[in-house]
Amino acid sequence: MPTFVYMTRCDGCGYCVDICPSDIMHIDTTYRRAYNIEPNMCWECYSCVKACPQNAIDARGYADFAPLGHSVRALREETKGTISWKIKFRDGTEKNFVSPIRTTPWGSIKAPADYDAPTEDAMKSQELAHEPDALHIEALPVLTPDKFKQGVV
Ligand code: SF4
Ligand code: SF4
């Protein structure tokens, strides 16, 4: 589900155009406002939503995130180190939550070639590369059969 732009908020700065990895945010040449030229190709990465200084872009998220028909607003506030999310449902209900910005400094992530080649065992493991070390935990949590019954009466 794609992004959409509130025309009355957009000032045509073009930040969303520059950041969109799918190159689908364009500026309308007549109205000088941004719009999504190909909604089917939107990755719903929220990069443009977070980058827009006017908070002019919302998205309609996938149904596994919230039921269809809602809008999602993400507000990135670097001074607070937070991203605030607001989900607004069709009946007017709102859900708000805040998460920390987890962007790492430019150049602080090692390139894949700087790591040792994975062992044969690691290649057969279901863990992703550098798990669990990169998550700063000893081991990934395991779902045991007794946990399948949690919440089932
Ligand atoms: Fe482009 Fe991502 Fe915005 Fe979709 S959500 S328009 S892919 S930047
Ligand atoms: Fe408009 Fe926001 Fe895109 Fe700037 S970043 S062109 S204000 S939608």
PDB file of N, CA, C and O in Angstrom, residues 3 16 48 63 67 75 77 90-91 107-108 111 130 140-141:
ATOM      1  N   THR A   3       2.279   5.383  -0.469  1.00  0.00           N
ATOM      2  CA  THR A   3       2.254   6.686   0.180  1.00  0.00           C
ATOM      3  C   THR A   3       1.281   7.609  -0.555  1.00  0.00           C
ATOM      4  O   THR A   3       0.952   7.388  -1.708  1.00  0.00           O
ATOM      5  N   CYS A  16      11.694  14.064  -0.598  1.00  0.00           N
ATOM      6  CA  CYS A  16      11.126  12.731  -0.828  1.00  0.00           C
ATOM      7  C   CYS A  16      11.571  12.177  -2.175  1.00  0.00           C
ATOM      8  O   CYS A  16      11.789  10.980  -2.326  1.00  0.00           O
ATOM      9  N   CYS A  48      10.525   8.295   2.614  1.00  0.00           N
ATOM     10  CA  CYS A  48      10.026   9.625   2.260  1.00  0.00           C
ATOM     11  C   CYS A  48       9.172  10.197   3.391  1.00  0.00           C
ATOM     12  O   CYS A  48       9.210  11.391   3.669  1.00  0.00           O
ATOM     13  N   ALA A  63      -1.923  -4.926   5.423  1.00  0.00           N
ATOM     14  CA  ALA A  63      -2.979  -5.402   6.302  1.00  0.00           C
ATOM     15  C   ALA A  63      -2.416  -6.141   7.519  1.00  0.00           C
ATOM     16  O   ALA A  63      -3.095  -6.250   8.538  1.00  0.00           O
ATOM     17  N   PRO A  67      -5.424  -2.913   9.813  1.00  0.00           N
ATOM     18  CA  PRO A  67      -6.443  -3.189   8.802  1.00  0.00           C
ATOM     19  C   PRO A  67      -6.478  -2.117   7.712  1.00  0.00           C
ATOM     20  O   PRO A  67      -6.106  -0.973   7.947  1.00  0.00           O
ATOM     21  N   LEU A  75       6.734  10.359  12.380  1.00  0.00           N
ATOM     22  CA  LEU A  75       7.382  11.651  12.606  1.00  0.00           C
ATOM     23  C   LEU A  75       8.768  11.418  13.196  1.00  0.00           C
ATOM     24  O   LEU A  75       8.904  10.905  14.305  1.00  0.00           O
ATOM     25  N   GLU A  77      12.087  12.733  14.796  1.00  0.00           N
ATOM     26  CA  GLU A  77      12.587  13.892  15.544  1.00  0.00           C
ATOM     27  C   GLU A  77      13.992  13.587  16.039  1.00  0.00           C
ATOM     28  O   GLU A  77      14.180  12.903  17.050  1.00  0.00           O
ATOM     29  N   ARG A  90     -10.275   4.061  10.198  1.00  0.00           N
ATOM     30  CA  ARG A  90     -11.401   4.703   9.513  1.00  0.00           C
ATOM     31  C   ARG A  90     -12.455   5.209  10.482  1.00  0.00           C
ATOM     32  O   ARG A  90     -13.168   6.151  10.198  1.00  0.00           O
ATOM     33  N   ASP A  91     -12.580   4.543  11.638  1.00  0.00           N
ATOM     34  CA  ASP A  91     -13.603   4.985  12.587  1.00  0.00           C
ATOM     35  C   ASP A  91     -13.096   6.106  13.499  1.00  0.00           C
ATOM     36  O   ASP A  91     -13.768   6.501  14.440  1.00  0.00           O
ATOM     37  N   GLY A 107      29.553   5.093   7.782  1.00  0.00           N
ATOM     38  CA  GLY A 107      30.895   4.513   7.803  1.00  0.00           C
ATOM     39  C   GLY A 107      31.171   3.640   9.006  1.00  0.00           C
ATOM     40  O   GLY A 107      32.264   3.084   9.141  1.00  0.00           O
ATOM     41  N   SER A 108      30.197   3.516   9.920  1.00  0.00           N
ATOM     42  CA  SER A 108      30.442   2.752  11.145  1.00  0.00           C
ATOM     43  C   SER A 108      30.146   1.259  10.969  1.00  0.00           C
ATOM     44  O   SER A 108      30.401   0.477  11.873  1.00  0.00           O
ATOM     45  N   ALA A 111      32.054  -3.461   5.949  1.00  0.00           N
ATOM     46  CA  ALA A 111      31.582  -4.039   4.692  1.00  0.00           C
ATOM     47  C   ALA A 111      31.642  -5.563   4.797  1.00  0.00           C
ATOM     48  O   ALA A 111      32.454  -6.099   5.565  1.00  0.00           O
ATOM     49  N   HIS A 130      26.076 -13.056  11.169  1.00  0.00           N
ATOM     50  CA  HIS A 130      26.464 -12.306  12.370  1.00  0.00           C
ATOM     51  C   HIS A 130      25.450 -12.390  13.507  1.00  0.00           C
ATOM     52  O   HIS A 130      25.563 -11.673  14.484  1.00  0.00           O
ATOM     53  N   LEU A 140      19.682 -16.711  20.096  1.00  0.00           N
ATOM     54  CA  LEU A 140      18.340 -16.276  19.693  1.00  0.00           C
ATOM     55  C   LEU A 140      17.294 -16.990  20.537  1.00  0.00           C
ATOM     56  O   LEU A 140      17.486 -18.150  20.903  1.00  0.00           O
ATOM     57  N   PRO A 141      16.197 -16.326  20.873  1.00  0.00           N
ATOM     58  CA  PRO A 141      15.143 -16.993  21.629  1.00  0.00           C
ATOM     59  C   PRO A 141      14.555 -18.137  20.800  1.00  0.00           C
ATOM     60  O   PRO A 141      14.439 -18.031  19.588  1.00  0.00           O
TER      61      PRO A 141
END
